Amino acid sequence: MSILVVGSVAFDSVETPHGRVDHVLGGAATYFALAASYFTDVRVIGVVGEDFSAENEAVLTRRGVETLGLEHVAGKSFHWTGSYVNNLNEAQTLKTELNVFETFAPKIPTAYEDSDFLFLANIDPVLQANVRRQMHNVKMVCGDTMNYWIHDHRANLDKVLSGLDTLLINDGEAKMLAGEGNLLRAARKVLSTGPKTLVIKHGEYGATAFFSERSFVNGNGEAGIAAVPFRAPALPLDEVVDPTGAGDSFAGGFFGYLASQPQVDLAAFKRAMFYGGVMGSFAVEKFGTERLQQLNREEIDLRFSRFREMSHLD
Amino acid sequence: MSILVVGSVAFDSVETPHGRVDHVLGGAATYFALAASYFTDVRVIGVVGEDFSAENEAVLTRRGVETLGLEHVAGKSFHWTGSYVNNLNEAQTLKTELNVFETFAPKIPTAYEDSDFLFLANIDPVLQANVRRQMHNVKMVCGDTMNYWIHDHRANLDKVLSGLDTLLINDGEAKMLAGEGNLLRAARKVLSTGPKTLVIKHGEYGATAFFSERSFVNGNGEAGIAAVPFRAPALPLDEVVDPTGAGDSFAGGFFGYLASQPQVDLAAFKRAMFYGGVMGSFAVEKFGTERLQQLNREEIDLRFSRFREMSHLD
């Protein structure tokens, strides 16, 4: 099955305790596409400027990623400058230069219209909803968002949430979205806004999928939505060289694996959670997308086995 | 097999978002003993004052916990006053009244000398080392500590660490002990100080056991890498009524289960990690030790199954 991803393709300038890189290829759609490319066909929709070279594009195409929907326009590409020097677990944004991304209006090439799966990376919910509407025939839609959209564009975001099969966010975002500090109660609230599954990423502690179950009855006899949890581990790593893109790589591994399966059932979902963690763990081992460019399915499955060994009783 | 636990038996006055309780039975040794009592015989060494009633003691003895080593002296029992109103994940200590605990000098009754397992709860490392020396014939020693001892009594603590089979601490303590922010590298450093296994508790994210090469042999019969991780989940809970004692209850479930096993091998260790999480999850459901007093093995094993289901692919 093929995945269509819409999101940012960008350049990142990043400083971490391990060093710094300047203007390396990044962006949510890039990390997602590379990670997912080890499992299934991926098609990208994004926008880049004149500074985006043939070699930059080849990073995607060498992995078989379709870039027909990567629009080239006059101006500079989105450029993010950030630092993890003080805290490896949270990026400090030093500069956001939206450039050509500021007027991004996703256009879906005809050749993309038969995509089976849709991933809405973290962009303006108005654009997410727009793409979602045009791709109304897809089998499954997964989306991401961030605190800015949750806080300042809630009405627009709500329209996106109601059309999602799976929402993939982190702890802080889930709690903010629900206005609720307890993770389980937050998950229930988020699930009541539309998504059938909520995947919450906990960084170095792994991730939890909450599956909605509408038969749930609470202590007061009221019907509600149960959030049945499944927890996937993260691999304790010697060195986190560059955390940039870890969440998007998780999403790529998760959704890429799901799209590769003949049936999207609970068992496939659980394995997808593990593959998400696996791809996230690879992404942070080197700066930028370097590690994600050089993998093969054998080492991915080897690490999957380590995740299983690390979390299973037998 | 029987476990000897030495640690605090105290009264707690606690405020949480769910309410407040005044002078309820608490203390690390109490939580540990109650949690472990569902798996094996437990013997307590501690000190209490004249305010410690027959009913307080009956909470332990009703669970079959041996209190011969619970010394009654003139004065008041250790009293801790804390609040979780602002943060359910971290206690804010409002008052620590050591009272009779200030001059606690653990004495080991003759009837305790044949104990097979020893748990050194979080007390002055000088006392921990003292008890450890007297119980030199035990099969396995597990210990806890906290930032105060790590920071201000390091030389004394080091003597304890070198005599431990398993050290059970939380993230912050492990990082402080190692002087290292990366969890895996911190684990390796801590393991190099003596313990064969380090169990790091992550609160609502579960816990990770790191096995040193000395206690771990891989599938090929070769000595494995140091700090091999095993991660156990925590149950997402609707309501954390009172987090007090969660870590000690984890320790009780973990060590109690291990002591109940014919063989302390890797598989037993992994199951013990799950039972630790199970007992921690029960402890926080009600104020004080209330929930730990009313359990039965059937509901414990039912929750164990939920932990397995929540984390296993098949």
PDB file of C-alpha atoms in Angstrom, chain B residues 5-196:
ATOM      1  CA  VAL B   5      13.401  -5.582  55.609  1.00  0.00           C
ATOM      2  CA  VAL B   6      14.962  -2.757  57.564  1.00  0.00           C
ATOM      3  CA  GLY B   7      13.592   0.739  57.199  1.00  0.00           C
ATOM      4  CA  SER B   8      11.166   3.356  58.377  1.00  0.00           C
ATOM      5  CA  VAL B   9       7.792   2.631  59.943  1.00  0.00           C
ATOM      6  CA  ALA B  10       6.121   5.989  60.196  1.00  0.00           C
ATOM      7  CA  PHE B  11       3.060   8.147  60.174  1.00  0.00           C
ATOM      8  CA  ASP B  12       2.325  10.222  57.109  1.00  0.00           C
ATOM      9  CA  SER B  13       0.201  13.330  56.759  1.00  0.00           C
ATOM     10  CA  VAL B  14      -0.416  13.767  53.092  1.00  0.00           C
ATOM     11  CA  GLU B  15      -2.315  16.144  50.871  1.00  0.00           C
ATOM     12  CA  THR B  16      -3.077  15.281  47.246  1.00  0.00           C
ATOM     13  CA  PRO B  17      -5.561  16.661  44.693  1.00  0.00           C
ATOM     14  CA  HIS B  18      -7.951  13.967  46.005  1.00  0.00           C
ATOM     15  CA  GLY B  19      -7.949  15.046  49.634  1.00  0.00           C
ATOM     16  CA  ARG B  20      -5.828  14.762  52.726  1.00  0.00           C
ATOM     17  CA  VAL B  21      -5.096  12.281  55.467  1.00  0.00           C
ATOM     18  CA  ASP B  22      -3.521  12.850  58.837  1.00  0.00           C
ATOM     19  CA  HIS B  23      -1.135  10.517  60.657  1.00  0.00           C
ATOM     20  CA  VAL B  24      -1.859   7.405  58.588  1.00  0.00           C
ATOM     21  CA  LEU B  25       0.438   4.405  58.799  1.00  0.00           C
ATOM     22  CA  GLY B  26       3.308   4.685  56.333  1.00  0.00           C
ATOM     23  CA  GLY B  27       7.055   4.426  56.001  1.00  0.00           C
ATOM     24  CA  ALA B  28       9.163   2.573  53.452  1.00  0.00           C
ATOM     25  CA  ALA B  29       9.379  -0.670  55.456  1.00  0.00           C
ATOM     26  CA  THR B  30       5.601  -0.716  55.912  1.00  0.00           C
ATOM     27  CA  TYR B  31       4.795  -0.301  52.215  1.00  0.00           C
ATOM     28  CA  PHE B  32       7.514  -2.772  51.278  1.00  0.00           C
ATOM     29  CA  ALA B  33       6.390  -5.387  53.811  1.00  0.00           C
ATOM     30  CA  LEU B  34       2.722  -5.189  52.877  1.00  0.00           C
ATOM     31  CA  ALA B  35       3.464  -5.460  49.154  1.00  0.00           C
ATOM     32  CA  ALA B  36       5.919  -8.342  49.629  1.00  0.00           C
ATOM     33  CA  SER B  37       3.565 -10.151  52.026  1.00  0.00           C
ATOM     34  CA  TYR B  38       1.446 -11.365  49.086  1.00  0.00           C
ATOM     35  CA  PHE B  39       4.407 -13.392  47.832  1.00  0.00           C
ATOM     36  CA  THR B  40       6.519 -14.550  50.744  1.00  0.00           C
ATOM     37  CA  ASP B  41       7.264 -14.290  54.498  1.00  0.00           C
ATOM     38  CA  VAL B  42       8.393 -10.856  55.593  1.00  0.00           C
ATOM     39  CA  ARG B  43      10.151  -9.744  58.769  1.00  0.00           C
ATOM     40  CA  VAL B  44      10.447  -6.097  59.717  1.00  0.00           C
ATOM     41  CA  ILE B  45      13.133  -4.234  61.598  1.00  0.00           C
ATOM     42  CA  GLY B  46      12.217  -0.701  62.548  1.00  0.00           C
ATOM     43  CA  VAL B  47      11.486   1.602  65.437  1.00  0.00           C
ATOM     44  CA  VAL B  48       8.230   3.214  66.560  1.00  0.00           C
ATOM     45  CA  GLY B  49       7.120   5.450  69.422  1.00  0.00           C
ATOM     46  CA  GLU B  50       4.357   5.338  71.987  1.00  0.00           C
ATOM     47  CA  ASP B  51       1.870   6.715  69.451  1.00  0.00           C
ATOM     48  CA  PHE B  52       2.126   3.474  67.458  1.00  0.00           C
ATOM     49  CA  SER B  53      -0.997   1.534  68.421  1.00  0.00           C
ATOM     50  CA  ALA B  54      -1.779  -2.175  68.561  1.00  0.00           C
ATOM     51  CA  GLU B  55      -4.099  -1.532  65.613  1.00  0.00           C
ATOM     52  CA  ASN B  56      -1.209  -0.033  63.624  1.00  0.00           C
ATOM     53  CA  GLU B  57       0.873  -3.119  64.293  1.00  0.00           C
ATOM     54  CA  ALA B  58      -2.067  -5.372  63.412  1.00  0.00           C
ATOM     55  CA  VAL B  59      -2.041  -3.894  59.878  1.00  0.00           C
ATOM     56  CA  LEU B  60       1.259  -5.693  59.438  1.00  0.00           C
ATOM     57  CA  THR B  61       0.591  -8.840  61.447  1.00  0.00           C
ATOM     58  CA  ARG B  62      -2.783  -9.434  59.774  1.00  0.00           C
ATOM     59  CA  ARG B  63      -0.801  -9.782  56.546  1.00  0.00           C
ATOM     60  CA  GLY B  64       1.478 -12.288  58.263  1.00  0.00           C
ATOM     61  CA  VAL B  65       4.338  -9.805  58.578  1.00  0.00           C
ATOM     62  CA  GLU B  66       6.610 -10.637  61.509  1.00  0.00           C
ATOM     63  CA  THR B  67       7.056  -7.600  63.806  1.00  0.00           C
ATOM     64  CA  LEU B  68       9.370  -9.056  66.433  1.00  0.00           C
ATOM     65  CA  GLY B  69      12.058  -6.636  65.206  1.00  0.00           C
ATOM     66  CA  LEU B  70       9.798  -3.600  65.480  1.00  0.00           C
ATOM     67  CA  GLU B  71      11.238  -1.839  68.471  1.00  0.00           C
ATOM     68  CA  HIS B  72       8.908   0.226  70.643  1.00  0.00           C
ATOM     69  CA  VAL B  73      10.610   3.102  72.436  1.00  0.00           C
ATOM     70  CA  ALA B  74       9.629   6.199  74.393  1.00  0.00           C
ATOM     71  CA  GLY B  75       8.709   9.215  72.263  1.00  0.00           C
ATOM     72  CA  LYS B  76       6.875   9.750  69.029  1.00  0.00           C
ATOM     73  CA  SER B  77       7.112   7.816  65.786  1.00  0.00           C
ATOM     74  CA  PHE B  78       8.696   9.241  62.638  1.00  0.00           C
ATOM     75  CA  HIS B  79       6.183  11.644  61.092  1.00  0.00           C
ATOM     76  CA  TRP B  80       6.346  12.869  57.496  1.00  0.00           C
ATOM     77  CA  THR B  81       4.163  15.655  56.176  1.00  0.00           C
ATOM     78  CA  GLY B  82       4.023  16.087  52.423  1.00  0.00           C
ATOM     79  CA  SER B  83       1.984  17.399  49.557  1.00  0.00           C
ATOM     80  CA  TYR B  84       1.337  16.295  45.986  1.00  0.00           C
ATOM     81  CA  VAL B  85      -1.119  19.097  45.294  1.00  0.00           C
ATOM     82  CA  ASN B  86       1.085  20.846  42.744  1.00  0.00           C
ATOM     83  CA  ASN B  87       2.705  17.761  41.251  1.00  0.00           C
ATOM     84  CA  LEU B  88       1.454  14.195  41.555  1.00  0.00           C
ATOM     85  CA  ASN B  89       4.820  12.931  40.315  1.00  0.00           C
ATOM     86  CA  GLU B  90       6.932  14.502  43.017  1.00  0.00           C
ATOM     87  CA  ALA B  91       6.335  14.855  46.724  1.00  0.00           C
ATOM     88  CA  GLN B  92       6.859  18.224  48.298  1.00  0.00           C
ATOM     89  CA  THR B  93       8.070  17.609  51.850  1.00  0.00           C
ATOM     90  CA  LEU B  94       6.462  20.063  54.238  1.00  0.00           C
ATOM     91  CA  LYS B  95       7.827  18.663  57.478  1.00  0.00           C
ATOM     92  CA  THR B  96      10.071  15.777  58.542  1.00  0.00           C
ATOM     93  CA  GLU B  97       9.845  14.907  62.221  1.00  0.00           C
ATOM     94  CA  LEU B  98      12.332  12.073  62.744  1.00  0.00           C
ATOM     95  CA  ASN B  99      11.449  11.656  66.426  1.00  0.00           C
ATOM     96  CA  VAL B 100      12.425   8.117  67.588  1.00  0.00           C
ATOM     97  CA  PHE B 101      13.856   7.395  64.118  1.00  0.00           C
ATOM     98  CA  GLU B 102      16.671   9.874  64.756  1.00  0.00           C
ATOM     99  CA  THR B 103      18.494   7.442  67.021  1.00  0.00           C
ATOM    100  CA  PHE B 104      17.388   4.250  65.233  1.00  0.00           C
ATOM    101  CA  ALA B 105      19.967   1.496  65.698  1.00  0.00           C
ATOM    102  CA  PRO B 106      18.685  -1.649  63.976  1.00  0.00           C
ATOM    103  CA  LYS B 107      18.904  -4.771  66.094  1.00  0.00           C
ATOM    104  CA  ILE B 108      18.486  -8.141  64.433  1.00  0.00           C
ATOM    105  CA  PRO B 109      16.484 -10.631  66.531  1.00  0.00           C
ATOM    106  CA  THR B 110      17.994 -14.127  66.637  1.00  0.00           C
ATOM    107  CA  ALA B 111      14.827 -15.468  65.046  1.00  0.00           C
ATOM    108  CA  TYR B 112      15.536 -13.283  61.985  1.00  0.00           C
ATOM    109  CA  GLU B 113      19.053 -14.529  61.402  1.00  0.00           C
ATOM    110  CA  ASP B 114      18.006 -17.272  59.008  1.00  0.00           C
ATOM    111  CA  SER B 115      16.341 -14.804  56.612  1.00  0.00           C
ATOM    112  CA  ASP B 116      17.222 -15.597  53.004  1.00  0.00           C
ATOM    113  CA  PHE B 117      16.685 -12.207  51.397  1.00  0.00           C
ATOM    114  CA  LEU B 118      17.527  -8.758  52.722  1.00  0.00           C
ATOM    115  CA  PHE B 119      15.966  -5.455  51.723  1.00  0.00           C
ATOM    116  CA  LEU B 120      17.688  -2.298  52.869  1.00  0.00           C
ATOM    117  CA  ALA B 121      15.077   0.434  52.551  1.00  0.00           C
ATOM    118  CA  ASN B 122      16.108   4.060  52.260  1.00  0.00           C
ATOM    119  CA  ILE B 123      17.861   4.863  55.557  1.00  0.00           C
ATOM    120  CA  ASP B 124      21.300   6.140  56.606  1.00  0.00           C
ATOM    121  CA  PRO B 125      23.846   4.048  54.649  1.00  0.00           C
ATOM    122  CA  VAL B 126      25.834   3.537  57.864  1.00  0.00           C
ATOM    123  CA  LEU B 127      22.859   1.594  59.247  1.00  0.00           C
ATOM    124  CA  GLN B 128      22.347  -0.210  55.920  1.00  0.00           C
ATOM    125  CA  ALA B 129      25.982  -1.352  55.925  1.00  0.00           C
ATOM    126  CA  ASN B 130      25.729  -2.391  59.542  1.00  0.00           C
ATOM    127  CA  VAL B 131      22.725  -4.649  58.920  1.00  0.00           C
ATOM    128  CA  ARG B 132      24.294  -5.967  55.704  1.00  0.00           C
ATOM    129  CA  ARG B 133      27.420  -7.032  57.629  1.00  0.00           C
ATOM    130  CA  GLN B 134      25.410  -8.885  60.249  1.00  0.00           C
ATOM    131  CA  MET B 135      23.348 -10.660  57.585  1.00  0.00           C
ATOM    132  CA  HIS B 136      26.324 -11.839  55.549  1.00  0.00           C
ATOM    133  CA  ASN B 137      24.767 -15.209  54.844  1.00  0.00           C
ATOM    134  CA  VAL B 138      21.706 -14.015  52.926  1.00  0.00           C
ATOM    135  CA  LYS B 139      21.209 -15.196  49.360  1.00  0.00           C
ATOM    136  CA  MET B 140      20.395 -11.810  47.920  1.00  0.00           C
ATOM    137  CA  VAL B 141      20.473  -8.190  49.011  1.00  0.00           C
ATOM    138  CA  CYS B 142      18.448  -5.406  47.463  1.00  0.00           C
ATOM    139  CA  GLY B 143      18.706  -1.774  48.512  1.00  0.00           C
ATOM    140  CA  ASP B 144      17.230   1.668  48.026  1.00  0.00           C
ATOM    141  CA  THR B 145      18.618   5.131  48.701  1.00  0.00           C
ATOM    142  CA  MET B 146      17.821   8.770  47.958  1.00  0.00           C
ATOM    143  CA  ASN B 147      19.433  12.024  46.800  1.00  0.00           C
ATOM    144  CA  TYR B 148      20.294  13.166  50.325  1.00  0.00           C
ATOM    145  CA  TRP B 149      22.562  10.151  50.942  1.00  0.00           C
ATOM    146  CA  ILE B 150      23.949  10.287  47.392  1.00  0.00           C
ATOM    147  CA  HIS B 151      24.871  13.917  47.733  1.00  0.00           C
ATOM    148  CA  ASP B 152      26.006  14.244  51.326  1.00  0.00           C
ATOM    149  CA  HIS B 153      27.026  10.747  52.485  1.00  0.00           C
ATOM    150  CA  ARG B 154      28.651   9.322  49.389  1.00  0.00           C
ATOM    151  CA  ALA B 155      31.570   7.494  51.009  1.00  0.00           C
ATOM    152  CA  ASN B 156      29.213   5.653  53.361  1.00  0.00           C
ATOM    153  CA  LEU B 157      26.808   4.902  50.544  1.00  0.00           C
ATOM    154  CA  ASP B 158      29.592   3.474  48.363  1.00  0.00           C
ATOM    155  CA  LYS B 159      30.245   0.850  51.050  1.00  0.00           C
ATOM    156  CA  VAL B 160      26.602  -0.205  50.811  1.00  0.00           C
ATOM    157  CA  LEU B 161      26.543  -0.297  46.999  1.00  0.00           C
ATOM    158  CA  SER B 162      29.499  -2.673  46.842  1.00  0.00           C
ATOM    159  CA  GLY B 163      27.518  -5.184  48.917  1.00  0.00           C
ATOM    160  CA  LEU B 164      24.274  -5.077  46.939  1.00  0.00           C
ATOM    161  CA  ASP B 165      22.925  -7.547  44.423  1.00  0.00           C
ATOM    162  CA  THR B 166      20.280  -5.101  43.258  1.00  0.00           C
ATOM    163  CA  LEU B 167      19.953  -1.370  43.677  1.00  0.00           C
ATOM    164  CA  LEU B 168      16.469   0.073  43.223  1.00  0.00           C
ATOM    165  CA  ILE B 169      16.296   3.816  42.633  1.00  0.00           C
ATOM    166  CA  ASN B 170      14.555   6.354  40.416  1.00  0.00           C
ATOM    167  CA  ASP B 171      15.794   8.222  37.318  1.00  0.00           C
ATOM    168  CA  GLY B 172      16.969  11.315  39.109  1.00  0.00           C
ATOM    169  CA  GLU B 173      18.825   9.308  41.738  1.00  0.00           C
ATOM    170  CA  ALA B 174      20.539   7.119  39.122  1.00  0.00           C
ATOM    171  CA  LYS B 175      21.703  10.147  37.172  1.00  0.00           C
ATOM    172  CA  MET B 176      22.884  11.883  40.341  1.00  0.00           C
ATOM    173  CA  LEU B 177      24.695   8.782  41.556  1.00  0.00           C
ATOM    174  CA  ALA B 178      26.504   8.425  38.224  1.00  0.00           C
ATOM    175  CA  GLY B 179      27.001  12.126  37.571  1.00  0.00           C
ATOM    176  CA  GLU B 180      25.707  11.344  34.105  1.00  0.00           C
ATOM    177  CA  GLY B 181      22.563  12.483  32.326  1.00  0.00           C
ATOM    178  CA  ASN B 182      22.332   9.602  29.820  1.00  0.00           C
ATOM    179  CA  LEU B 183      20.413   6.745  31.431  1.00  0.00           C
ATOM    180  CA  LEU B 184      22.320   3.874  29.821  1.00  0.00           C
ATOM    181  CA  ARG B 185      25.715   5.351  30.593  1.00  0.00           C
ATOM    182  CA  ALA B 186      24.500   6.173  34.115  1.00  0.00           C
ATOM    183  CA  ALA B 187      23.400   2.552  34.526  1.00  0.00           C
ATOM    184  CA  ARG B 188      26.819   1.243  33.457  1.00  0.00           C
ATOM    185  CA  LYS B 189      28.538   3.556  35.908  1.00  0.00           C
ATOM    186  CA  VAL B 190      26.290   2.526  38.779  1.00  0.00           C
ATOM    187  CA  LEU B 191      26.753  -1.162  37.960  1.00  0.00           C
ATOM    188  CA  SER B 192      30.508  -0.640  38.086  1.00  0.00           C
ATOM    189  CA  THR B 193      30.174   0.369  41.764  1.00  0.00           C
ATOM    190  CA  GLY B 194      28.951  -3.055  42.784  1.00  0.00           C
ATOM    191  CA  PRO B 195      25.309  -3.994  42.198  1.00  0.00           C
ATOM    192  CA  LYS B 196      24.757  -6.803  39.695  1.00  0.00           C
TER     193      LYS B 196
END
